[in-house]
CSV table of C-alpha atoms and ligand atoms in Angstrom, one decimal:
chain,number,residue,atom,x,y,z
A,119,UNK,CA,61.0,84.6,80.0
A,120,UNK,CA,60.4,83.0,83.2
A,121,UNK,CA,62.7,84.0,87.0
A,122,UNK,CA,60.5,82.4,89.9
A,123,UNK,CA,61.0,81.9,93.1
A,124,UNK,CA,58.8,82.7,96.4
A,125,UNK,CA,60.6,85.5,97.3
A,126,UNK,CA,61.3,87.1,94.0
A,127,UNK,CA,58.8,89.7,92.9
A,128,UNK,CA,58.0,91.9,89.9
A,129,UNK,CA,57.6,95.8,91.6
A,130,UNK,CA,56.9,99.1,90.8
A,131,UNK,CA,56.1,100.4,87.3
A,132,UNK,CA,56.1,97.0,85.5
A,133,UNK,CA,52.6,96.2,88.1
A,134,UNK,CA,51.3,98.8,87.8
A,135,UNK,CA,51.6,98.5,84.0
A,136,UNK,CA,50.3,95.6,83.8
A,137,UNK,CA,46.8,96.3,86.1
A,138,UNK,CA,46.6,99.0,83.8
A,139,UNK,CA,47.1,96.8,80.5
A,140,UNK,CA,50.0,99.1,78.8
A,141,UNK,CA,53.3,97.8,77.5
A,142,UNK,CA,56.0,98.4,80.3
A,143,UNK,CA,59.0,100.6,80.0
A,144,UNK,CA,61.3,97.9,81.9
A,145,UNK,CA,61.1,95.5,84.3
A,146,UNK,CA,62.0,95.5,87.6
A,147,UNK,CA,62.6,92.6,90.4
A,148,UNK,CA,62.6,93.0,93.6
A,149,UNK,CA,63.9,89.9,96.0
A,150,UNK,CA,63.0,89.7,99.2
A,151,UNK,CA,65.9,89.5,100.9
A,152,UNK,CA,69.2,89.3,99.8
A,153,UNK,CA,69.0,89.4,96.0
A,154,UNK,CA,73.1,89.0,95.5
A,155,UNK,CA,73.2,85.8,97.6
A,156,UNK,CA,69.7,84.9,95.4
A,157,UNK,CA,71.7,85.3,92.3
A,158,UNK,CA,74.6,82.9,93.0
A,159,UNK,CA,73.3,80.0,90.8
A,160,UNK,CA,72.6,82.7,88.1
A,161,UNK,CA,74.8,84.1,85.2
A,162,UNK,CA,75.3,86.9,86.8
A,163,UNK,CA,77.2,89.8,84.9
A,164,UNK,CA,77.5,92.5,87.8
A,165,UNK,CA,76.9,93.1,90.8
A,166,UNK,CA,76.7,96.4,93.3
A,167,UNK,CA,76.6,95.1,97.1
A,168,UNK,CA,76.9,98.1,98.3
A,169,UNK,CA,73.0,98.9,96.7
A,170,UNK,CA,72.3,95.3,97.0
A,171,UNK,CA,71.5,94.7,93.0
A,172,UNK,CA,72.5,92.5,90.7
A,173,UNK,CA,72.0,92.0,86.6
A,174,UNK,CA,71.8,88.5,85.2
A,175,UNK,CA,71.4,87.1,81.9
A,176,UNK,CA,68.5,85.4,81.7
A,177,UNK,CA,67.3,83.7,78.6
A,178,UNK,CA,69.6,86.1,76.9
A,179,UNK,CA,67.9,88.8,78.6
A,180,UNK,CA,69.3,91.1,81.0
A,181,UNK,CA,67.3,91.8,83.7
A,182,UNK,CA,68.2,93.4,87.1
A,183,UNK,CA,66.7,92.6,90.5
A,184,UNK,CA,67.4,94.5,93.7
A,185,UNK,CA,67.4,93.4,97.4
A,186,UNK,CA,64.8,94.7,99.7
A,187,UNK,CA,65.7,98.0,100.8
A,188,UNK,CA,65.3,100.5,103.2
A,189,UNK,CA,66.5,104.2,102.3
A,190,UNK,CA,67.5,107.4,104.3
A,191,UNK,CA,67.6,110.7,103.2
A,192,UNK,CA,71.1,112.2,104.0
A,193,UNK,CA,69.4,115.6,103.9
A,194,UNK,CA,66.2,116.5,102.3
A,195,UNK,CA,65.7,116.4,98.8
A,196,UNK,CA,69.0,115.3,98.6
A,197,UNK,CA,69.8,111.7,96.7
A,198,UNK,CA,68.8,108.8,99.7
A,199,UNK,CA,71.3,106.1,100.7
A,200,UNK,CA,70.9,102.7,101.3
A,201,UNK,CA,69.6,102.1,105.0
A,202,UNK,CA,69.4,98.5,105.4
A,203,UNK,CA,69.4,95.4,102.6
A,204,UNK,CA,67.1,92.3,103.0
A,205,UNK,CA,64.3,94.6,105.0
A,206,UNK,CA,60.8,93.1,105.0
A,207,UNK,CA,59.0,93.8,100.9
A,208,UNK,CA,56.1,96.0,102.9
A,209,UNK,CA,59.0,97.9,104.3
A,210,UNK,CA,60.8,97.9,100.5
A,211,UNK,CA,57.3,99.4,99.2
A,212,UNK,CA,56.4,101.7,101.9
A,213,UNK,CA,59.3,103.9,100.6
A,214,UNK,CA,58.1,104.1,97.5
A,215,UNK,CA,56.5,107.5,95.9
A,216,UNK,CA,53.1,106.7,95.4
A,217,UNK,CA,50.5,103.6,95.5
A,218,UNK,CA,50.3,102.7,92.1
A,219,UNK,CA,53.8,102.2,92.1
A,220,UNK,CA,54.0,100.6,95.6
A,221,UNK,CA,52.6,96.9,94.3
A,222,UNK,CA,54.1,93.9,93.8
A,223,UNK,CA,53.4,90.4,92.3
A,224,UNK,CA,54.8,87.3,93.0
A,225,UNK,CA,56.9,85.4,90.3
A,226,UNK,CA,55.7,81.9,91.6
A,227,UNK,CA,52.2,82.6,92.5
A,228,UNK,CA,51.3,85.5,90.8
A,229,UNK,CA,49.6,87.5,93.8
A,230,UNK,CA,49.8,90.8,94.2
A,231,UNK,CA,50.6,93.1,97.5
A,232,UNK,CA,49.1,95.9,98.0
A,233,UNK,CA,49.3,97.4,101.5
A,234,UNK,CA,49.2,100.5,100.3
A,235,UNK,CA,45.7,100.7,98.2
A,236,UNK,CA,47.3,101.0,94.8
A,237,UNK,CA,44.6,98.8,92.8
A,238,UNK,CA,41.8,101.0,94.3
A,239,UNK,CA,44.1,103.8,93.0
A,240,UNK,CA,44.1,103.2,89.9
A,241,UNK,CA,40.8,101.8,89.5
A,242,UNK,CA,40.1,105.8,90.8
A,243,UNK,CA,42.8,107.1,88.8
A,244,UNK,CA,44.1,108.7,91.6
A,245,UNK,CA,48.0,109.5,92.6
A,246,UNK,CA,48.6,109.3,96.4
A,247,UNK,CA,51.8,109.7,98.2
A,248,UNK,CA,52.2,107.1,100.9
A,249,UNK,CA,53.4,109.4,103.5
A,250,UNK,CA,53.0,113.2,104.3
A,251,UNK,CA,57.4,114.0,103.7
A,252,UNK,CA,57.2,112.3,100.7
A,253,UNK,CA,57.8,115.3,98.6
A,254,UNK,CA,60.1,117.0,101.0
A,255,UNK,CA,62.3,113.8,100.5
A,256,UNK,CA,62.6,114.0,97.3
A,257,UNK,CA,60.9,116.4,95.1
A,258,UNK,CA,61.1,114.9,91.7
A,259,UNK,CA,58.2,113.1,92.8
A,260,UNK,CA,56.3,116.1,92.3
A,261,UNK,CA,57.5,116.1,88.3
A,262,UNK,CA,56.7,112.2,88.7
A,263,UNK,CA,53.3,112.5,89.6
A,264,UNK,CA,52.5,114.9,86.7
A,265,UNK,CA,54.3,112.7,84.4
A,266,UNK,CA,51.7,109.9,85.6
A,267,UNK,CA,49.1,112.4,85.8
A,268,UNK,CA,49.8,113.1,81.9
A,269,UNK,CA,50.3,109.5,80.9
A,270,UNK,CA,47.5,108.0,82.4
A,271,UNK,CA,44.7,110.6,82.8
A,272,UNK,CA,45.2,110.4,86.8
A,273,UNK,CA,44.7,113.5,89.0
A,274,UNK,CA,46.8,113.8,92.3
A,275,UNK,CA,44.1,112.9,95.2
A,276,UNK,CA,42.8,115.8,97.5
A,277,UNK,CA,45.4,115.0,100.3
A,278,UNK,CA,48.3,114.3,97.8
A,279,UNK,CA,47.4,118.0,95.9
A,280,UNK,CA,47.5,119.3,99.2
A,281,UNK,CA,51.2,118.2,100.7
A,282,UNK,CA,52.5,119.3,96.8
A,283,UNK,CA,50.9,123.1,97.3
A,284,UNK,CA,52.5,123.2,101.0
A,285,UNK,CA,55.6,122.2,99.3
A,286,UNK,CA,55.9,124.7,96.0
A,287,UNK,CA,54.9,127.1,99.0
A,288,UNK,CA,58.1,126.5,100.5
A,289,UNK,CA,60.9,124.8,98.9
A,290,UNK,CA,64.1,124.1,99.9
A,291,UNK,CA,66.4,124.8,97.2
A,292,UNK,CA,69.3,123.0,98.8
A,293,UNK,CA,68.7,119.7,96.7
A,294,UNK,CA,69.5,117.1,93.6
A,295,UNK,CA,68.8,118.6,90.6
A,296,UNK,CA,70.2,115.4,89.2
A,297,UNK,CA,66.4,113.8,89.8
A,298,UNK,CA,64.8,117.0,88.9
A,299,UNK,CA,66.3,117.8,85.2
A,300,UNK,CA,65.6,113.7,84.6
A,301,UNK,CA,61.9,113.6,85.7
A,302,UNK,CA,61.4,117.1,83.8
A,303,UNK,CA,62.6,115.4,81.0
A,304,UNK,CA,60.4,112.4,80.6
A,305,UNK,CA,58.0,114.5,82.2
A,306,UNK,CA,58.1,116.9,78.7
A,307,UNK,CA,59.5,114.5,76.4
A,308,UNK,CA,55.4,113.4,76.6
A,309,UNK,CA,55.2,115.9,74.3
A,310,UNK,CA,51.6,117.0,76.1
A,311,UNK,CA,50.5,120.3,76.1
A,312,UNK,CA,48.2,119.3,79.4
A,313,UNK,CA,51.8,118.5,81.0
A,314,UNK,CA,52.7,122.0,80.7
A,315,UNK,CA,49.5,123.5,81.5
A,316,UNK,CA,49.6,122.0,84.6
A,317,UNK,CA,53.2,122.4,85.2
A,318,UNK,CA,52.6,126.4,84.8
A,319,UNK,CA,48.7,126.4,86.5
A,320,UNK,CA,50.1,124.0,89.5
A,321,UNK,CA,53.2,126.1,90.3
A,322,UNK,CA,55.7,123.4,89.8
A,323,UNK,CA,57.9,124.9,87.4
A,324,UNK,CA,59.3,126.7,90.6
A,325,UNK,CA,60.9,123.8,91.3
A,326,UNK,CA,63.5,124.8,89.0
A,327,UNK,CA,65.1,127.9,90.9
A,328,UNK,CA,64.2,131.2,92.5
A,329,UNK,CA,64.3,133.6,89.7
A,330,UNK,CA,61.4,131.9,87.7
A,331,UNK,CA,58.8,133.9,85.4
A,332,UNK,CA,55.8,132.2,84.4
A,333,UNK,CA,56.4,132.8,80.5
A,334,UNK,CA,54.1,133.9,78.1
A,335,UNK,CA,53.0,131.3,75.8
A,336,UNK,CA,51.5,132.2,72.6
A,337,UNK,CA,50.2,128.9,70.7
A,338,UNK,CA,49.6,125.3,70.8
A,339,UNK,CA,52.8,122.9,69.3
A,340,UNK,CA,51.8,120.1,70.0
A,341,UNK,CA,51.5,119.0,66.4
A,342,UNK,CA,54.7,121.0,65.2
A,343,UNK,CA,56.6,119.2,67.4
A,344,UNK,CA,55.2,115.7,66.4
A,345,UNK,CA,55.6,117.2,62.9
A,346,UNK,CA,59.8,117.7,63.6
A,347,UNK,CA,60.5,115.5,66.0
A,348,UNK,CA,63.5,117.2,67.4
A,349,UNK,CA,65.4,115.4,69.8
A,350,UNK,CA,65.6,117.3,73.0
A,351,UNK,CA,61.3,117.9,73.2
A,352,UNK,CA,61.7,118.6,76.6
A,353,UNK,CA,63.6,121.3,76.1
A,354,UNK,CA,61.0,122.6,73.6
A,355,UNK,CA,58.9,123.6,76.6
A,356,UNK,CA,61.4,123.9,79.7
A,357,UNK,CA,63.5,126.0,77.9
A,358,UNK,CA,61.3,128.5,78.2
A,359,UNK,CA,62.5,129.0,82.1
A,360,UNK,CA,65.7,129.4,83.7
A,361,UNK,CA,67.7,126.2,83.6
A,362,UNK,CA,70.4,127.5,85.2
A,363,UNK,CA,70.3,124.6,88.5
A,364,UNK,CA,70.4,121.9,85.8
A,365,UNK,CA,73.8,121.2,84.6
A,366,UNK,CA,72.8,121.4,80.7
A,367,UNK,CA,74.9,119.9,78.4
A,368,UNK,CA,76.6,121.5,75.6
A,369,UNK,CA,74.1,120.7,72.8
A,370,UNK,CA,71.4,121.4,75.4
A,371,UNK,CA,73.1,124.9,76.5
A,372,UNK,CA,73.4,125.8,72.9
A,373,UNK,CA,69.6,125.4,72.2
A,374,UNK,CA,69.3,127.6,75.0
A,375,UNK,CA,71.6,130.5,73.5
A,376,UNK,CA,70.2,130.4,70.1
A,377,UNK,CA,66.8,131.0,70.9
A,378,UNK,CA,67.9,133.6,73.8
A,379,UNK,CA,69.6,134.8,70.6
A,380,UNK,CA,66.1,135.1,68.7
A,381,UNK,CA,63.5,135.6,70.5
A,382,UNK,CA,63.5,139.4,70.5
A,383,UNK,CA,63.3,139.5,66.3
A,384,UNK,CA,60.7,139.9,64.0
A,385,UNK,CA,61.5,138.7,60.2
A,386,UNK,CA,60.0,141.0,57.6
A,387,UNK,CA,60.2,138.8,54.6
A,388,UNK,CA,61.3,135.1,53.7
A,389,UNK,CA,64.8,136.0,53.3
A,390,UNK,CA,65.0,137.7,57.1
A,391,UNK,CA,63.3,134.7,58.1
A,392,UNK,CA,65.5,132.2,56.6
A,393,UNK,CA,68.8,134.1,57.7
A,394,UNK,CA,67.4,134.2,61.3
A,395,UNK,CA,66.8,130.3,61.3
A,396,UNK,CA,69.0,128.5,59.3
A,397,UNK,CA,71.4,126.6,61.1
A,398,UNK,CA,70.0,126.9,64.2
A,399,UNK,CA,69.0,123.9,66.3
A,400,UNK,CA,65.4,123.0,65.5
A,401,UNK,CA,64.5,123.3,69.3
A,402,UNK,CA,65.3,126.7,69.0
A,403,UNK,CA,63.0,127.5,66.0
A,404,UNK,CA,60.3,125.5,68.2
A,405,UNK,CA,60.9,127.7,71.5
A,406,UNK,CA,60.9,130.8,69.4
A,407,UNK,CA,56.9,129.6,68.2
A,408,UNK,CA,55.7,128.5,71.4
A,409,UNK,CA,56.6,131.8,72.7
A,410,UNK,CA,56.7,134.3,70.2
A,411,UNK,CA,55.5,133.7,66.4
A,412,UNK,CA,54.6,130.5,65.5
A,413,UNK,CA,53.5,131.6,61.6
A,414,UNK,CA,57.0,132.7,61.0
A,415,UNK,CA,58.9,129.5,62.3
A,416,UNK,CA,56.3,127.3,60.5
A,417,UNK,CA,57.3,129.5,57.2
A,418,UNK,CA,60.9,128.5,57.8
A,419,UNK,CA,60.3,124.8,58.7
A,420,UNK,CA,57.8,123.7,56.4
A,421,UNK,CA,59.0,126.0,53.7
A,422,UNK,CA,61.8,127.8,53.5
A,423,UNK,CA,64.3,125.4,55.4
A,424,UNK,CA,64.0,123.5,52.3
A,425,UNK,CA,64.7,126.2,49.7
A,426,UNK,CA,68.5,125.4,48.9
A,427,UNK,CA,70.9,126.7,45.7
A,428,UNK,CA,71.9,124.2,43.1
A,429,UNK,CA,74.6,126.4,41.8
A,430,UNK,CA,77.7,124.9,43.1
A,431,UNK,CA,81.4,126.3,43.4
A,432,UNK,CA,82.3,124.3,40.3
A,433,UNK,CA,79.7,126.2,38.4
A,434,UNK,CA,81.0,129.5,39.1
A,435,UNK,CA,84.5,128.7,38.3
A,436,UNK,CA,83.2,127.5,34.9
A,437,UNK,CA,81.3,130.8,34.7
A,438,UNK,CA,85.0,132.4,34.8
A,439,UNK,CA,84.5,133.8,38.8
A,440,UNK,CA,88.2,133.5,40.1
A,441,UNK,CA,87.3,131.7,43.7
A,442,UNK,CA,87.8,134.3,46.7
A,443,UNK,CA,85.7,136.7,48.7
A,444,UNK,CA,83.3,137.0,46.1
A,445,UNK,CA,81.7,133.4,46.2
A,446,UNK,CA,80.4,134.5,49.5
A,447,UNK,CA,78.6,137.2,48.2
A,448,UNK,CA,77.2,135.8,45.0
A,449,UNK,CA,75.7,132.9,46.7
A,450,UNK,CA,74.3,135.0,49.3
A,451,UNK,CA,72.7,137.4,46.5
A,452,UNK,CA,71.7,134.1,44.9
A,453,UNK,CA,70.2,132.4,47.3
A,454,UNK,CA,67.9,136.1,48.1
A,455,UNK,CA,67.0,136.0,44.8
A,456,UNK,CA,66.3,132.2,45.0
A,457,UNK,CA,64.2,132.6,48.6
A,458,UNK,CA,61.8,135.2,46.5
A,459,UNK,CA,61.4,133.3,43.7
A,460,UNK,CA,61.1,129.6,45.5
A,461,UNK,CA,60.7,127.5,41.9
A,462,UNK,CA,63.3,128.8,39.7
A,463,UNK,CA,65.5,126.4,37.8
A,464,UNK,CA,69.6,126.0,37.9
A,465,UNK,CA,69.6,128.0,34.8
A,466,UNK,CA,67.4,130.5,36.2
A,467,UNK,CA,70.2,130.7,39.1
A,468,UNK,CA,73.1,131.0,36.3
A,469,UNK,CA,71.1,133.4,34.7
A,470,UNK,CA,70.7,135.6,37.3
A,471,UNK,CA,74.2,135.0,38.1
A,472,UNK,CA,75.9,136.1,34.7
A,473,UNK,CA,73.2,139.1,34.6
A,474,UNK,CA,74.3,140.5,38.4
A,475,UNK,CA,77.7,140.1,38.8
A,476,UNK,CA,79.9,138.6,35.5
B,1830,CTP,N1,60.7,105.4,92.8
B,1830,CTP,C1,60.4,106.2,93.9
B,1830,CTP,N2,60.8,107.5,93.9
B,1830,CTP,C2,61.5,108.0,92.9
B,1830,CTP,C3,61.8,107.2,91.7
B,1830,CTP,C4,61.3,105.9,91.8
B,1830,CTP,O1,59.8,105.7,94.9
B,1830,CTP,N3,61.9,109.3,92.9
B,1830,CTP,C5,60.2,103.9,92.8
B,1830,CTP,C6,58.8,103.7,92.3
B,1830,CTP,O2,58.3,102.6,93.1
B,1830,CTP,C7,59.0,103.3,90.9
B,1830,CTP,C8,60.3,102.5,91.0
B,1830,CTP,O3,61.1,103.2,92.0
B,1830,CTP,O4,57.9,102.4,90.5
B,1830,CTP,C9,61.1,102.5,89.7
B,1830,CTP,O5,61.3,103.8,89.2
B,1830,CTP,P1,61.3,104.2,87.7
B,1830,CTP,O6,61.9,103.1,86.8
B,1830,CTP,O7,61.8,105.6,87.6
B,1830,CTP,O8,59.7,104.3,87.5
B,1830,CTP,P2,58.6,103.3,86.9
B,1830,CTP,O9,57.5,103.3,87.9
B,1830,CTP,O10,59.2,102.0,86.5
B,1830,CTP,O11,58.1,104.2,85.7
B,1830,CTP,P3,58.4,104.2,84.2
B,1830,CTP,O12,57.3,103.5,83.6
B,1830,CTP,O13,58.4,105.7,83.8
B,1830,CTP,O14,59.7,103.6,84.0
């Protein structure tokens, strides 16, 4: 797929990506000037004037470009607005978050602008802000540079590591946690132990309230996680602090309660640990290893989540059982027997069955 034009450029993440030779996440245009009026001879499917974007379909490909833009910040930390569309691309870049995402590249000629020093950046594996309020704008930057940090190996530069301390030193509260929860997200969905590390030995997990303890982590999951692949990873590691700022969602709030639910018991045998586990989300089991036992949630996920009765209903009514209260219980006494003795057969189930309770 080809868009050109003198004034259209590639910008941000897709540049930086490519310097760096690693597949992009997306790709964005920037058009210097007004990108709505650019777009009139396009197939355009939508259009926001008042952000100055537009999507086209583009050799059936969607792709979105956005006008040059200035932004303001209405309040720090709070979400900017739109300042002025059609500005100048240096003044597009310059409010940026940091160099290596503050280049872009020319569709027709294929140079790239850099006022800012982002090749040397990289080629230094450095993150650097491109002013000193940076962060006091807008925060999540400070979950965005780890996230970069993590991805590519980089290390916030001297001055950078400097404006982020004087910030965790002195937060202002009164902000988006909109930006916050999504850049923790990505930021953990990494899956990288370093991320966390360096979340915790940083400070920057107190961007997530006041009331914050630094939690006590007991083990590496790294590989468990890779292992289960739950959904929510992030959570896996945030939900180890208070979340209360973040607006979780119902399937995130309940992976929350189960392992607040947990955390304080200690299985004594299989059967303890399987009625302790099962059906509870597997972020849960995760949180509860991180932080308090990981050879007991490894028994239950690699083992005993998989121990399940082959006696059905059906069979018990055959036995004679009249169905009632009493299914309940059998299966339950079954299903101990069964979690003791992992390899027995269906007629090892019956048989225990018709011996116990007929
Ligand atoms: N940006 C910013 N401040 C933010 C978020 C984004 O300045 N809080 C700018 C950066 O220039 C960034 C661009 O907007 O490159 C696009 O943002 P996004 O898509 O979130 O980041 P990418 O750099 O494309 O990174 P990724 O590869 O994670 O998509």
């Amino acid at each position: 797929m080809k868009l050109k034009d003198k004034n259209l450029y590639y910008v941000g993440g897709v540049v930086r990506d490519e310097i760096l030779g690693i597949k992009s996440f997306d790709k964005d245009f920037c058009y210097e000037g007004n990108a709505i009026i650019f777009s009139q001879n396009l197939n355009k499917l939508r259009e926001n004037p008042d952000f100055g974007t537009v999507r086209v379909l583009f050799n059936n490909e969607e792709i979105d470009i956005a006008s040059t833009r200035t932004e303001k910040y209405p309040k720090p930390g709070h979400l900017p607005v739109v300042d002025k569309i059609g500005c100048s691309l240096k003044e597009d870049l310059q409010r940026r978050d940091f160099s290596i995402n503050a280049m872009a590249k020319n569709t027709v000629t294929g140079e790239i602008t850099d006022f800012f020093d982002g090749l040397e950046d990289i080629e230094n594996k450095k993150i650097r802000v491109l002013h000193d309020n940076s962060f006091i704008d807008d925060p999540s930057r400070i979950l965005r540079g780890l996230k970069f940090a993590v991805r590519f190996g980089f290390e916030l530069e001297t001055h950078t590591k400097k404006l982020q301390d004087e910030y965790l030193n002195n937060i202002n509260y009164d902000m988006s946690f909109h930006r916050i929860k999504k850049e923790l997200k990505e930021t953990f969905n990494l899956n990288n132990e370093k991320a966390f590390e360096i979340f915790i030995s940083q400070n920057i997990y107190k961007l997530l309230g006041e009331n914050q303890n630094t939690p006590q982590i007991k083990t590496s999951i790294q590989k468990l996680v890779e292992a289960h692949k739950p959904k929510n990873i992030w959570l896996v590691y945030a939900g180890l602090f208070n979340l209360e700022k973040l607006e979780l969602n119902t399937e995130e709030q309940e992976i929350i309660n189960s392992y607040n639910s947990i955390k304080n018991e200690f299985p004594r045998n299989d059967f303890e640990i399987y009625k302790l586990f099962s059906n509870l989300p597997l972020e849960s089991i995760l949180l509860y290893a991180i932080s308090v036992d990981k050879n007991i949630a490894t028994r239950f996920l690699d083992f005993l989540s998989e121990i399940k009765l082959e006696t059905s209903g059906e069979d018990l009514i055959k036995l004679g059982f009249k169905q009632g209260k009493i299914f309940k219980h059998i299966f339950e006494k079954t299903l101990e027997y069964k979690i003791n003795n992992p390899y027995i057969t269906k007629s090892d189930e019956i048989e225990f069955i018709k011996e116990n309770f007929l």
